[in-house]
Structure formats: structure tokens, C-alpha cells
Amino acid sequence: MYLRKLAVAAVLALSGTMLAATPAHAANIATNPGFENGLSGWTCSASSGATTVSSPVHGGTRALQATPAGNDTARCQQTVSVRPSSAYTLSAWVRGGYVFLGATGTGGTDPSTWTSSPSSYAQLSTSFTTGASTTSVTIHVNGWYGQGVYQADDVVLDGAPGQGQPPAAPTGLTGTGNATTASLSWSASSGATGYNVYRDGTRVGTATGTTFSETPGTGTHSYQVSATNASGESARSGAVSVTVGNDQPPPPSVPSGLAATVSGTSVSLRWNASSGATGYNVYRNGTRVGTPAATSYTDTPGAGTHSYQVSASNSAGESARSGAVSATVTGTPPGNLPKRVLVGYLHASFANGSGYIRMADVPNEWNVINLSFGEPTSVTSGDIRFTQCPVAECPNVESEAEFIAGIRAKQALGKKVLISIGGQNGQVQLSTTAARDKFVQSVGAIIDKYGLDGLDIDFEGHSLYLDNGDTNLSAPTTPVIVNLISALKTLKARYGARFVLTMAPETFFVQLGYQFYGPGPNGSADRRAASYLPVIHAMRDDLTLLHVQDYNSGPIMGLDNQYHTMGGHDFHVAMTDMLLAGFPIAGNPNNVFPALRQDQVAIGLPAAPFAGNGFTTVAEVQKAFDCLAKGTNCGSYRPRGVYPNLRGLMTWSINWDRYNAFEFSRSHRAYLDGLG
């Protein structure tokens, strides 16, 4: 809940430090290390604009220059033959905002180092030892997202040269055709310096990258690709058929697997993806009510039994409708909360400069009061403790008996009082089953002692992360994720339907997942990125409220593929729309975070300018809520739908709101009540 560094800085912090210059090398087995022969021997990412320049250079007459764009870090790489179980030193001279140097496929710990030297060349150096069966490694240099152009020169891979061998056959070949052109793409082959493209058994072209296009004439053609290097040519890939002369795709197939889940006033629909679909149509009782792009949709149809069907669509038209499913809505709001809620954090264990508020004095505008914070005895113990603010810090703190009596009084008015676990200082890593079980026991003890209504998860910092290879949203494998999900399910089962579960992650741990998920395919990104997503997904049927902190955030890309910056209404609209429309994780359409129900989502905000970065004025907040809930008063960002049952607002904090003359609670309580 406190101030946070930008997401970019957090990602970079994991990547290493610049090393001092190494002694002169005895041998350099890299090809074209000074880029004097252009990009010969190097393969650069497609959108990097990689080229060689005559200035600025470190040595010789040429240097590499490339520019990161979008999700492309402008990586240039080459595969070099090496000897097994041998030591190598890798170095390069680089210039730019953030420039990385590293090697992959070493058979051991793949090294990576970086520096920031925008105005002059600086030397990067690292080393590694190859594995017992390693015969080639890939060395690379790249920039960083949004950090501008970089240069690299005089790359040195110092060590024993390896024995040459042909690369492996390419995999993942795909092809598309339109009126005149066949376009191919495939996965890179380790050790390849180029590729041969075959059409109907005859070689028709070569490529240095992993894409190829040609105009072969009308008809259906069979394509294969092989990989080459100095030692020879691989076997050909599997074949793919491409039809040229008809750029109109066929209509998509009928969606299958339609299922409906009712929670309170909402119906959550999910179905299987249809081949060739670019969107879907949702029908309730025969009338189209939504056009989501993803394979999920949340509807608030009102009380009664409703019949749902789904069709798929693309530029060629609409498929037939799926089989129907029915859903019965009783109209009872989930969690026994009103339709519109205000959630506030109460500094119950510290003052933080804003002053202490007794439980009995919490204003009536608040529906959910989160006691801040329960914290662990150590990062990995799972043993959560909560104590009231000490008298030395909070002279007006009430006795424990008065504190509990204040909780009961609020509950008698229909308020929910939760224990919030974590915060900036409360790092919680349930890395073992013993820590998981202690978490369940100790949190349950706090809930029972004070008679609380439930639990808020405010894990920040390094509490959650994803291990390498943990990429499936629905089947996480990282222990801190798996154990937290298990603990929450156990607590929910123990306390039953009355148990209120809320979460308050930062945008870095949720919406950043549209671009990045954990350490990424090359293991160089921040493994905490979007690590809340599998927890939210696993608990979505038991989750009362998700109120992401739309503050203390760096720029985040929305579903419009534009970066949005905190402090204005568009940021809140874009961030909330991602939760209510769903989104593909790291751009993967086969790994989608499905939309949450509208009644599960609230917008998280600072109560005052001094409560956190990203303060948003009352007028801008209500403008955002109008856009989301009513479809009016929108700015440049247009949400994917209208969300009339968006639940409300959360703030850090009740104390800072009082410090700011109750501007947040009184203004927004009146606004929410006016929405009905």
C-alpha cells in the first residue's frame, strides 16, 4: 500500500550488474564480432530495425545499432560451436539506456549482465562453463522495453572453438495465404545461421530470420523449411499447406463447452475457443447481449431463469449458435454486502503519520473495514501475528476489549471487518506445506479472537513470484502460489458462505500480465510479474472483491495496446476493463485470464495526495465510474463493455481520508448511493 518503484526498474533489478573490464582475450570464436561485415553471422529480432552504423563506434569502422519496439527488446544473437565442460568469457562494448549481454543454452547457469551507459561505450563481461554435452551456445545482446536505441561493438567470446555440426530441423512451421502472398513463420533452430524454404519440394528461397513471404501464384502449396550453418543443412520440417488466391477466411466453427455459473446477481459464462474466431456473440433468451473477444462473459440479467447461447464470428460471418445452457438468478448480492461498497484500510497496528482512529469512531460511510496489518514472524514462517498499535505510537489507542466491542458495533450495522495480511513490510512466502499450515492456523486464530468476517490478501514486494516454466494459469506449480491457493481454500471451507475474501494487488502483479508473465521465455524478466493471476483465477468462485491498487504504478498497457499512466480517469477505466473483459496472458490466446464478475471488482485509490502516488481527484474518479458503469463520460479509452454492477471503490486509507477532511468517503458515498 506504500510507495513503489516503477515496474521497469523492478524488472531490470533482477538482471545483474556491470562487471569490470576483463583481461585481453586469448581467442575470439564469435563470428563478425565488430560488425565490420554488417549483420553477417547475426540474427536480429524482426521489429528491431537492426543495422550497422559508422558512428558511434568503439573500434573499427562499424557498430551494431538496434531499437526496442513494443514487446521486442531488439535482441541480436548468434550461435557459436563450443566444447563441452569448457570455460568461456563473454564481453562486449555497449552504449544505451539499458543494454544486456548474455548467453543461453550453456548447459549450466546461463549468464546475463547489463549496464546503463547512454552517453558513452562501457564494457560488459561475464563468464560461464559449458555442460558435459553442450556443443553450441547462443550469445546475445539486446536493449530493454521503451528504453530507446542502443549500440554494441567488439563482441568477444573467449575460449576453445567447438566442433561444427548441422542445426536441428525447424519446428512450429505455420503459414497463411491471402489473395497474392504466402507468409510463413517458424521457431528458431539452435545453431542455425540461416534457413532454406521449400515449396512443393523445390527450394524457392532463403532467410536469415524465422519468417518468409513470397507470391507463388494461385493454388494450394506445400511448404517445408530446413536450417543451415557452416557445417551443413538440417532435415526439413513438417509440411504446412497454404492457399493463395482467396483472402477470405471461412466462418468459424460453433463454440463448444458452454457452461454457466451463478454467483449472487451475476452469471459467468465460459466456453471453448472456436477455430478461426475473432470474436463471439452472447445471446440471452434469444437476444444478443454481449460481444466479447475472449471465451468468457459475465452477465447481470436480473432475477429469474435465463437461457444462454454463444456464436463465433470473424470477417466471413457468424457461426451457428451453440447449445443452450440455463442459469437461475435469485437476486441475492454475494457476501451479504450492498450493491455499491466503499472499502477502506484502517491503521489498526500503526499510525503512519495520519493519526490513529479508534474502531468505534470509524465513519459509517465504510462498508468493509480492513484491519492493517497482520504480519509474519519471518518471511517464510507462515506464522501471522496481529497486535494493536502500541501506546507510544498511538496515545489514544483503545483497550483490546473496547477494540473488539467496536468491531461488534460495526458488524451490527452490517459492516464487514477483515484482517488484511501483508502490506509493504509484511512479506509472506508460503514456500513449504508447513508454512501453509501455519498460515491457516494463525490467520484462523486472529479471525476467531476478534470475531472477524474474513480475510484480505495484500501481498506485495517479493511475496509472490513464478518459477521458470510455470506458465499455465489454471495449473500453477510454484510452491508459494500453490500453497497460498490451498491455504485460502482451506480457510474458505472452514468458515463457509459467510467468509469474505478480498485481494488488493498492485497493477504490476495483475494487469502487467497482458505483456509479461513471470520470468518469461528466456528467464530474464522479473518473475513476480502478474504472479497474482493464478491465485485470483483459482479463487474466483470464492472471491468477494478484487480491488487492484490503481496507484504506485508505472505505465501499464491496456487492451487498446497503449500505455496508460495513473492519476486520470482513463487509467482506472483501462485497468478495470481488463478485469471485466479478460485478456490473453503475455499475448497468448491459449492462456487467457477470464473476466471476473462485475460485482467482484472495485477500483483501488489513494484517499489523499499524500497517501500514495497516483492520487485521482473526486471528479476524475467519478468520471471513470460513469464510463464503466453507465457508458457515459468516457475519455480516449473506450471499455469493451458497460458494467452496471461494478461494485465500488477501495482506498488507502480510512486514516488518510480523515486527515483529508473526509473528502473521499463523503463524496464517493453520495455518488455511489446515487447510482442505485
Coordinates of N, CA, C and O in Angstrom, one line a residue, residues 337-346 362-370 414-418 502 545 547 601-607 618 621-622 625 646-654 657 662-673 675:
L337 N -23.3 -8.1 1.1 CA -22.9 -6.7 1.0 C -23.8 -5.9 0.2 O -24.5 -6.5 -0.7
P338 N -23.9 -4.6 0.3 CA -24.8 -3.8 -0.5 C -24.3 -3.8 -2.0 O -23.1 -4.2 -2.2
K339 N -25.1 -3.3 -2.9 CA -24.7 -3.3 -4.3 C -23.5 -2.5 -4.5 O -22.6 -2.8 -5.4
R340 N -23.4 -1.3 -3.8 CA -22.2 -0.4 -4.0 C -21.5 -0.3 -2.7 O -22.1 0.0 -1.7
V341 N -20.2 -0.6 -2.7 CA -19.4 -0.6 -1.4 C -18.3 0.4 -1.5 O -17.7 0.7 -2.5
L342 N -17.9 0.9 -0.3 CA -16.7 1.6 0.0 C -15.8 0.7 0.9 O -16.3 0.2 1.9
V343 N -14.6 0.4 0.5 CA -13.7 -0.4 1.2 C -12.5 0.5 1.7 O -12.0 1.2 0.9
G344 N -12.2 0.4 3.0 CA -11.1 1.2 3.5 C -10.2 0.5 4.4 O -10.7 -0.5 5.1
Y345 N -8.9 0.8 4.4 CA -7.9 0.2 5.3 C -7.8 1.1 6.5 O -7.6 2.3 6.4
L346 N -7.8 0.4 7.7 CA -7.7 1.1 9.0 C -6.4 0.8 9.6 O -6.0 -0.3 9.7
V362 N -14.8 4.8 13.5 CA -14.8 4.7 12.0 C -16.1 5.2 11.4 O -17.2 4.7 11.9
P363 N -16.1 6.1 10.5 CA -17.4 6.7 9.9 C -18.2 5.6 9.3 O -17.7 4.6 8.8
N364 N -19.5 5.9 9.2 CA -20.5 4.9 8.7 C -20.5 4.8 7.2 O -21.1 3.9 6.7
E365 N -19.7 5.6 6.5 CA -19.7 5.5 5.1 C -19.0 4.2 4.6 O -19.3 3.8 3.5
W366 N -18.2 3.6 5.4 CA -17.4 2.5 5.0 C -18.2 1.2 5.2 O -18.8 0.9 6.2
N367 N -18.2 0.3 4.1 CA -18.9 -1.0 4.2 C -18.0 -2.1 4.6 O -18.4 -3.1 5.3
V368 N -16.7 -2.0 4.2 CA -15.7 -3.0 4.5 C -14.5 -2.3 5.2 O -14.0 -1.4 4.6
I369 N -14.1 -2.8 6.3 CA -13.0 -2.2 7.1 C -11.9 -3.2 7.2 O -12.1 -4.3 7.8
N370 N -10.8 -3.0 6.6 CA -9.6 -3.9 6.6 C -8.6 -3.5 7.7 O -8.0 -2.4 7.5
G414 N -24.1 -3.9 9.8 CA -23.9 -4.5 8.5 C -22.6 -4.4 7.9 O -22.3 -4.8 6.7
K415 N -21.6 -3.8 8.6 CA -20.2 -3.6 8.1 C -19.5 -5.0 8.2 O -19.8 -5.8 9.1
K416 N -18.5 -5.1 7.3 CA -17.6 -6.3 7.4 C -16.3 -5.8 7.8 O -15.7 -4.9 7.3
V417 N -15.7 -6.5 8.8 CA -14.4 -6.2 9.3 C -13.5 -7.4 9.0 O -13.7 -8.5 9.4
L418 N -12.4 -7.1 8.3 CA -11.4 -8.2 7.9 C -10.1 -7.9 8.4 O -9.7 -6.8 8.7
T502 N -11.1 -10.8 0.1 CA -10.8 -9.8 -0.8 C -9.3 -9.8 -1.1 O -8.5 -10.4 -0.3
L545 N -14.2 -9.7 -3.4 CA -13.8 -8.4 -4.1 C -12.4 -8.5 -4.5 O -11.5 -8.9 -3.7
H547 N -9.8 -5.5 -5.5 CA -9.6 -4.1 -5.7 C -8.1 -3.8 -5.9 O -7.4 -3.6 -5.0
V601 N -15.5 -6.7 -8.5 CA -14.5 -5.7 -8.8 C -14.8 -4.3 -8.2 O -15.9 -3.8 -8.4
A602 N -13.8 -3.7 -7.6 CA -13.8 -2.4 -7.1 C -12.5 -1.7 -7.6 O -11.5 -2.4 -7.8
I603 N -12.5 -0.4 -7.6 CA -11.3 0.4 -8.1 C -10.6 0.9 -6.8 O -11.2 1.4 -5.9
G604 N -9.3 0.6 -6.8 CA -8.4 1.0 -5.7 C -7.7 2.3 -5.9 O -7.1 2.6 -6.9
L605 N -7.8 3.2 -4.9 CA -7.3 4.6 -5.0 C -6.7 5.1 -3.7 O -7.0 4.6 -2.6
P606 N -5.8 6.0 -3.8 CA -5.3 6.7 -2.6 C -6.4 7.7 -2.1 O -7.1 8.3 -2.9
A607 N -6.5 7.9 -0.8 CA -7.6 8.7 -0.3 C -7.2 10.2 -0.4 O -8.1 11.1 -0.3
V618 N -11.7 13.7 -7.1 CA -13.1 13.2 -7.0 C -13.8 13.2 -8.4 O -14.4 12.2 -8.8
V621 N -12.4 10.4 -10.7 CA -12.8 9.1 -10.2 C -14.2 8.8 -10.7 O -14.6 7.8 -11.2
Q622 N -15.1 9.8 -10.5 CA -16.5 9.6 -10.8 C -16.7 9.6 -12.3 O -17.6 8.9 -12.8
F625 N -16.0 6.0 -13.2 CA -17.0 5.1 -12.8 C -18.2 5.3 -13.8 O -18.9 4.3 -14.1
L646 N -20.6 -2.8 -11.5 CA -19.3 -2.6 -10.9 C -19.5 -2.2 -9.4 O -20.3 -1.4 -9.1
R647 N -18.7 -2.9 -8.5 CA -19.1 -2.9 -7.1 C -18.8 -1.6 -6.3 O -19.6 -1.3 -5.4
G648 N -17.7 -1.0 -6.6 CA -17.5 0.2 -5.8 C -16.0 0.7 -5.8 O -15.3 0.5 -6.8
L649 N -15.6 1.2 -4.7 CA -14.2 1.8 -4.6 C -13.5 1.4 -3.3 O -14.2 1.1 -2.3
M650 N -12.2 1.2 -3.4 CA -11.4 0.9 -2.2 C -10.4 2.1 -2.1 O -10.0 2.7 -3.1
T651 N -10.0 2.3 -0.8 CA -8.9 3.4 -0.7 C -8.0 3.0 0.4 O -8.3 2.3 1.4
W652 N -6.7 3.4 0.2 CA -5.7 3.6 1.3 C -5.7 5.0 1.6 O -5.2 5.9 0.9
S653 N -6.2 5.4 2.8 CA -6.8 4.6 3.8 C -7.9 5.4 4.5 O -8.1 6.6 4.3
I654 N -8.6 4.8 5.5 CA -9.6 5.5 6.3 C -8.9 6.6 7.1 O -9.4 7.7 7.2
D657 N -8.1 9.5 4.8 CA -9.3 10.2 4.5 C -9.7 11.1 5.6 O -10.1 12.3 5.3
F662 N -12.3 13.9 5.2 CA -13.3 13.0 4.7 C -13.7 13.3 3.3 O -14.8 12.9 2.9
E663 N -12.9 13.9 2.5 CA -13.3 14.2 1.1 C -13.6 12.9 0.3 O -14.6 12.8 -0.4
F664 N -12.8 11.8 0.5 CA -13.0 10.6 -0.3 C -14.4 9.9 0.1 O -15.2 9.7 -0.7
S665 N -14.5 9.6 1.4 CA -15.7 8.8 1.8 C -17.0 9.6 1.6 O -18.0 9.0 1.2
R666 N -17.0 10.9 2.0 CA -18.3 11.6 1.9 C -18.7 11.9 0.4 O -19.9 11.7 0.0
S667 N -17.7 12.2 -0.4 CA -18.0 12.5 -1.8 C -18.5 11.2 -2.6 O -19.5 11.2 -3.3
H668 N -17.7 10.2 -2.4 CA -18.0 9.0 -3.1 C -19.1 8.1 -2.6 O -19.8 7.4 -3.3
R669 N -19.4 8.2 -1.3 CA -20.5 7.6 -0.7 C -21.8 8.1 -1.3 O -22.7 7.4 -1.7
A670 N -21.9 9.4 -1.4 CA -23.1 10.1 -2.0 C -23.2 9.7 -3.5 O -24.3 9.4 -4.0
Y671 N -22.0 9.7 -4.2 CA -22.1 9.3 -5.6 C -22.6 7.9 -5.8 O -23.4 7.6 -6.6
L672 N -22.0 6.9 -5.1 CA -22.4 5.5 -5.2 C -23.8 5.3 -4.9 O -24.5 4.5 -5.5
D673 N -24.3 6.0 -3.8 CA -25.7 5.8 -3.4 C -26.6 6.3 -4.5 O -27.7 5.8 -4.7
L675 N -26.1 6.1 -7.7 CA -26.2 5.2 -8.8 C -27.3 4.1 -8.7 O -27.8 3.6 -9.7

